[in-house]
Structures are given as structure tokens and as C-alpha cells.
Amino acid sequence: MANHNIPYAVLHGMNVPTSFIHQEGSSFDFGELEEAIVLQGVKIRNDDEAKAPLFTTGRPAATLEMFPSWPMRFHQTPRGSSKSGGESTDSGSAVNTNSSKTENQLEPESPISTKKTTPLDQQQGMASDISRTGTSIAKLPQEKRRGSTSEKQLDAKTLRRLAQNREAARKSRLRKKAYVQQLESSRIKLTQLEQDLQRARSQGFFLGGCAAAVGNISTGAAIFDMEYSRWLEDDQRHMSELRTGLNAHLSDSDLRIIVDSYISHYDELFRLKVAAVKADVFHLLTGMWATPAERCFLWMGGFRPSELIKMLISQLDPLTEQQVMGIYSLQHSSQQAEEALTQGLEQLHQSLIDTVAGGPVIDGMQQMAVALGKLANLEGFVRQADNLRQQTLHQLSRILTVRQAARCFLMIGEYYGRLRALSSLWASRPRESMMGDDHSCQTTTDLQMVQPSQNHFSNF
Amino acid sequence: MHYQGESWGYYMPTSSMPSDTMERVVKLASESAVVIFSLSSCCMCHAVKRLFCGMGVNPTVYELDQDLRGKEMERALMRLLGNSQAVPVVFIGGKLIGSMDRVMASHINGTLVPLLKEAGALWL
């Protein structure tokens, strides 16, 4: 069936207008060819060329007018990849770009089997159409041999009109299907975007251009945010592993595997943060990657290790005396390290103020260059802070037994999960807002309300 | 804290041989229990100094920007550490501990205090 129409044209020496075949470059439309064949077949018999010119332009303009309700999107009917085995590269067709992603299955026996992007029902519709037009083609030469000229002429005219009608109806159906398909894929895309937006909102991002596409955050920051949200999904998975592992009373060695993988999961986060620090230290420092409630407790671009240990201490019972000493010692040393880093950052802060304030401006550019150099030191501090965080988690797992470590990490994960949930609830709590339901304003107000409590930010 | 910057300019021969410089670094590092090589303008150096002071340790600090051979020593330290940041770098009991990240890691994992006690920098 696939080659039915082409050899017919060739065999009977019909003058198939090349315009049909070479339409739109590499792809062409069987429907157009069919029309050409039908009409050329009629033309041979009747020498009636009254209607033929309409189709030599390559556009069934007459048929379009029959169905004015459909948009005149002639070029968007699916006519991609009609080359056998070829991929759809018809960039002019919006439908193809949308539907190429859907990866429809092909029916091998379909005459349009090479059209990979058209949906199955479209192909079936086309197949039945072609078989109908095929039979009409088959009928015509037979009638040519039989009967008188006048009778045959009448028949031929009617047949031709019928064929045209069928053709027009078929094209209209195809256009309708393409249009619906486009609507469907747009709808899916819209829901996906809404979901992404909802997720971004729940994580407390600034609206009104938080996406890198709008250009309000740097590429490095956008990349980190994406990786971080993926990390959070992984976190959920690890936590459920820990939970089931604990409830199932696994052996210590089995549980150790789960605990170690959770530690590696955190190591992965610190690796991501190393890259993020280099790309956009302010994104990390200002905590824009975290939710508002987390941001409230932010210390140097992340959690404060001694605070985390304080949170854990009461919940880690029962501990041996040696473990208790170990935990308190850990808390103490992390406090000392935090204090040292904070003081170092304070000195950087002061030095920066001196540079930017400047006194008599002798050389503005020089001043700026010096200030830039000092700003770069921020990266070192965030890196050291992350290093401290990582070391603290590792040391915790050394002090605790496997079961205790599993419970501990579960606690940490749940704690931050609750903080994130708190942020979502805060963002969506019912209030009279001056700007109505505009979430971006809510978030702005949230941050403004949160800011007074961020005492350590006054250092910046 | 002992600052030993300017005094060096007077009696050390100005040799630019790298090995001499490294020797000098090692020599200085072993003369005190805790030795920190620093730059007066470096904030991370300030942080590491505060860390030791906070622990009750009295480190010996060499500000390389105030030393006539400071530049050479910085280069030597960069080679020693294998990175582009020469300072801060900490020696305890003559042994190289490393940069800030190594110092903090060893403090967190509990190995720093024993080292300090061993070197006589801490008594508790």
C-alpha cells in the first residue's frame, strides 16, 4: 500500500507537478500527491482543466474555505518525516516539535509508516482515506475503457467532485487532529510549569523572575537550585530507606550500608556547594537556595553545626558516657571553629567597609579592584563553613553506633523537612494582603518579616 | 601571640635558593610549639589565629608581608601545600598540619587537642 500511489503516477506517465513533491524541502505530503494523482487521472480522461489550476499552486485553497472555523494553519498539518527511516526534522511544523516528544508507535502496515510523528489514529484515518482514494483511482481507468464518453464524463465529474470532497474532509480532519494534539501538548506543558512553579513557591523562592530564563539569578545559582531540588528528592528516598531499615531491624552491617550511603548523599551536597560557591557565593550566603524558615537559622551559607548537635543531643538517648563526652566535645569544638570563622568574616567585613568607604577617592578603579579582591575571600569562608559542616556529620557517625547514627540522620532529615514545610505553610497562610493573592508579594513580605531575626546578617 | 616579622631582615643572608627558603620555613616551624605563617591582610589567617587563641593556645605568628623574604617563603609554602593559597599554614610541634580546612577537620575529629598537648601548647 505504501507505494501504491507513486508507481501509478510514474507508470502511467502522468505529469505529476513536481511542486507537490518538492514542497517544504525534504518532506512532502502524501495527501497532496494523492490529490494530484486523482486530478491528473481525471485530467487525462476529460481534458477538463477547469479545476486543475487550483491545485497546481500546491494549496487546496478551495477546501480551506469549506471549513472556515479551523485556523488556516496549513503548514502545521503533520507532514514531517515522510522519508523512510528518517527522523522528523520539519522545523516549520509546530505540531511535529510537540508531538515528536510523544514518540508514537507505528503500524508497519500503514501506508504512512514513515511518518513517525503523527498519532496512530491519524495514520489509520489516512490509511482508510488512501484506500478510499486508491479505490477511486483504481475505478477510474476501468471506467475509461467501458461505456460512452458522455456518461463517463458525468460519472467522472461527479467522482472527481466526490473525491475532492473526501480529500477536503480528510484534510480538515487532519488539521483538526493536529490542532487538538497541539492543544493537548500545550495543556500538559502548562500543568508541568504550574507544578514546577508550585514547587518553587513552596521552597520560598522569590517570584517575579526567579528563573534564570528571566535573568534575575545567575546561571550558577540556577544550576545549584536545580541540583539541590534533585538532592532533596534523593533525600526523601534515603530517609525512607533509613526508616524501613530501622523498622525492619536489619543487621548492623546492612544498616551500615544505608547509613554510609546517607553520608555519601550529604557529601554529594557539599560537592555541589563547592561548585556553587565558585559560581555565585552570594546565592549561598544569602540563603536564596533555601526556604525562608531555614534561612532564618542560616550561618555562613548553611546550617550551624553546633545548633544541629544541640538539637540532636536530647533525642539521641541512650548514650554511653564515652559517647556523651564525644558529643559534647564535638559541640564544643564546632562552636570554637564557628566562632573563629565568624570573627574572620567580621574582619573581612570591616576591611571591605574601609575599602568601599575609601576616604578621599584617589583612584576609584583601584579602590574597586581592591574591594573585588576582598569580596572574593567570601568564597573561602563559605567553603570552610561547609567543610566544618561536613566534618561534623562525619564525626557524628563515628561517635554513634550504627543504629544511633541511622536514627540521628533520620532526625536531621525530618527536622529540615519540617522547617521546609513550615516555610510552605507560612507562605500560604491566609492573610489580608494589600496586593491580593499575589504570591510574590507574600514572599517578599515574608522575607521582610523574617529579616529582623537574622541578626547574623547584620554582619554583611 | 608572638609576631616575628621584621627581626628576620637583619641577620639572614639574602639567598634566593628555594631549598634555603624551605629550610628556613622548616627551621622556623620547629622553633615553637605552634607556628602560623600568615599575611596581615588575610582574613582567613585572622580566623585561624582566633581559633588557637580561643583554645587558650599561644601560637607564634610570622606575617610574611612584613618579612623581607616573605615572597619567597610564600612560594615555598605554596609548593609545600600544593595549592595556590600559601597562607594560613599551621605547624604544630614542627610538623605540618596544613591550611584552615585541615586544621578544622583535625579539631572536629578530636586529633588537634592531643597534638597540642603533645607539643606542650596546651595544658589541661
mmCIF file of N, CA and C in Angstrom, chain A residues 12-13 28 53 57-58 65 69 81-82 85 127 257 270 318 334 336 338 355 373-374 383 391 406 409 448:
data_model
loop_
_atom_site.group_PDB
_atom_site.id
_atom_site.type_symbol
_atom_site.label_atom_id
_atom_site.label_comp_id
_atom_site.label_asym_id
_atom_site.label_seq_id
_atom_site.Cartn_x
_atom_site.Cartn_y
_atom_site.Cartn_z
ATOM 1 N N HIS A 12 1.973 5.417 -15.488
ATOM 2 C CA HIS A 12 1.057 5.965 -16.495
ATOM 3 C C HIS A 12 1.554 7.274 -17.073
ATOM 4 N N GLY A 13 2.774 7.585 -16.772
ATOM 5 C CA GLY A 13 3.385 8.753 -17.364
ATOM 6 C C GLY A 13 2.647 10.038 -17.050
ATOM 7 N N PHE A 28 7.397 15.740 2.111
ATOM 8 C CA PHE A 28 6.245 16.082 1.297
ATOM 9 C C PHE A 28 5.031 15.365 1.810
ATOM 10 N N PRO A 53 -5.948 24.055 -12.209
ATOM 11 C CA PRO A 53 -5.047 25.135 -11.772
ATOM 12 C C PRO A 53 -5.126 25.415 -10.272
ATOM 13 N N THR A 57 -0.962 25.277 -7.490
ATOM 14 C CA THR A 57 -0.260 26.187 -6.572
ATOM 15 C C THR A 57 0.238 25.458 -5.340
ATOM 16 N N GLY A 58 -0.259 24.258 -5.209
ATOM 17 C CA GLY A 58 0.202 23.481 -4.062
ATOM 18 C C GLY A 58 -0.635 23.718 -2.821
ATOM 19 N N GLU A 65 -11.566 26.988 2.487
ATOM 20 C CA GLU A 65 -12.726 27.857 2.696
ATOM 21 C C GLU A 65 -13.966 27.082 3.092
ATOM 22 N N SER A 69 -13.987 27.510 10.192
ATOM 23 C CA SER A 69 -13.839 27.547 11.646
ATOM 24 C C SER A 69 -12.454 27.136 12.095
ATOM 25 N N SER A 81 8.748 13.926 8.426
ATOM 26 C CA SER A 81 9.423 12.635 8.249
ATOM 27 C C SER A 81 8.684 11.639 7.391
ATOM 28 N N SER A 82 8.457 11.999 6.173
ATOM 29 C CA SER A 82 7.826 11.019 5.305
ATOM 30 C C SER A 82 8.888 10.214 4.580
ATOM 31 N N GLY A 85 12.484 5.823 7.351
ATOM 32 C CA GLY A 85 13.549 5.714 8.334
ATOM 33 C C GLY A 85 14.100 7.061 8.782
ATOM 34 N N ALA A 127 -4.852 6.119 6.370
ATOM 35 C CA ALA A 127 -4.797 4.844 5.653
ATOM 36 C C ALA A 127 -6.139 4.556 5.001
ATOM 37 N N ILE A 257 25.395 -0.021 55.649
ATOM 38 C CA ILE A 257 25.400 0.336 54.225
ATOM 39 C C ILE A 257 24.474 1.520 53.972
ATOM 40 N N PHE A 270 27.730 18.662 49.576
ATOM 41 C CA PHE A 270 28.870 19.560 49.786
ATOM 42 C C PHE A 270 29.683 19.730 48.513
ATOM 43 N N PRO A 318 19.499 6.386 74.392
ATOM 44 C CA PRO A 318 20.534 6.366 75.433
ATOM 45 C C PRO A 318 21.948 6.384 74.843
ATOM 46 N N SER A 334 33.122 22.439 67.547
ATOM 47 C CA SER A 334 32.475 23.093 66.402
ATOM 48 C C SER A 334 32.107 24.524 66.763
ATOM 49 N N GLN A 336 33.850 26.442 68.733
ATOM 50 C CA GLN A 336 35.096 27.194 68.626
ATOM 51 C C GLN A 336 35.429 27.489 67.166
ATOM 52 N N GLU A 338 33.319 27.650 64.670
ATOM 53 C CA GLU A 338 32.342 28.606 64.162
ATOM 54 C C GLU A 338 32.703 30.023 64.594
ATOM 55 N N THR A 355 37.457 49.755 52.611
ATOM 56 C CA THR A 355 37.804 49.914 51.202
ATOM 57 C C THR A 355 36.711 50.673 50.457
ATOM 58 N N GLY A 373 38.717 42.123 45.167
ATOM 59 C CA GLY A 373 39.618 41.111 45.703
ATOM 60 C C GLY A 373 39.188 40.648 47.079
ATOM 61 N N LYS A 374 38.751 41.589 47.872
ATOM 62 C CA LYS A 374 38.320 41.238 49.231
ATOM 63 C C LYS A 374 37.026 40.441 49.209
ATOM 64 N N ARG A 383 33.302 28.124 51.998
ATOM 65 C CA ARG A 383 33.894 26.801 51.786
ATOM 66 C C ARG A 383 34.303 26.180 53.120
ATOM 67 N N GLN A 391 32.564 17.832 58.198
ATOM 68 C CA GLN A 391 33.356 17.138 59.221
ATOM 69 C C GLN A 391 32.495 16.785 60.420
ATOM 70 N N ALA A 406 21.755 5.898 62.336
ATOM 71 C CA ALA A 406 20.590 5.847 61.448
ATOM 72 C C ALA A 406 19.474 6.721 61.994
ATOM 73 N N PHE A 409 20.460 10.490 61.658
ATOM 74 C CA PHE A 409 20.317 11.072 60.326
ATOM 75 C C PHE A 409 18.858 11.216 59.938
ATOM 76 N N GLN A 448 10.663 40.083 54.526
ATOM 77 C CA GLN A 448 10.812 41.312 55.305
ATOM 78 C C GLN A 448 10.529 41.046 56.767
#
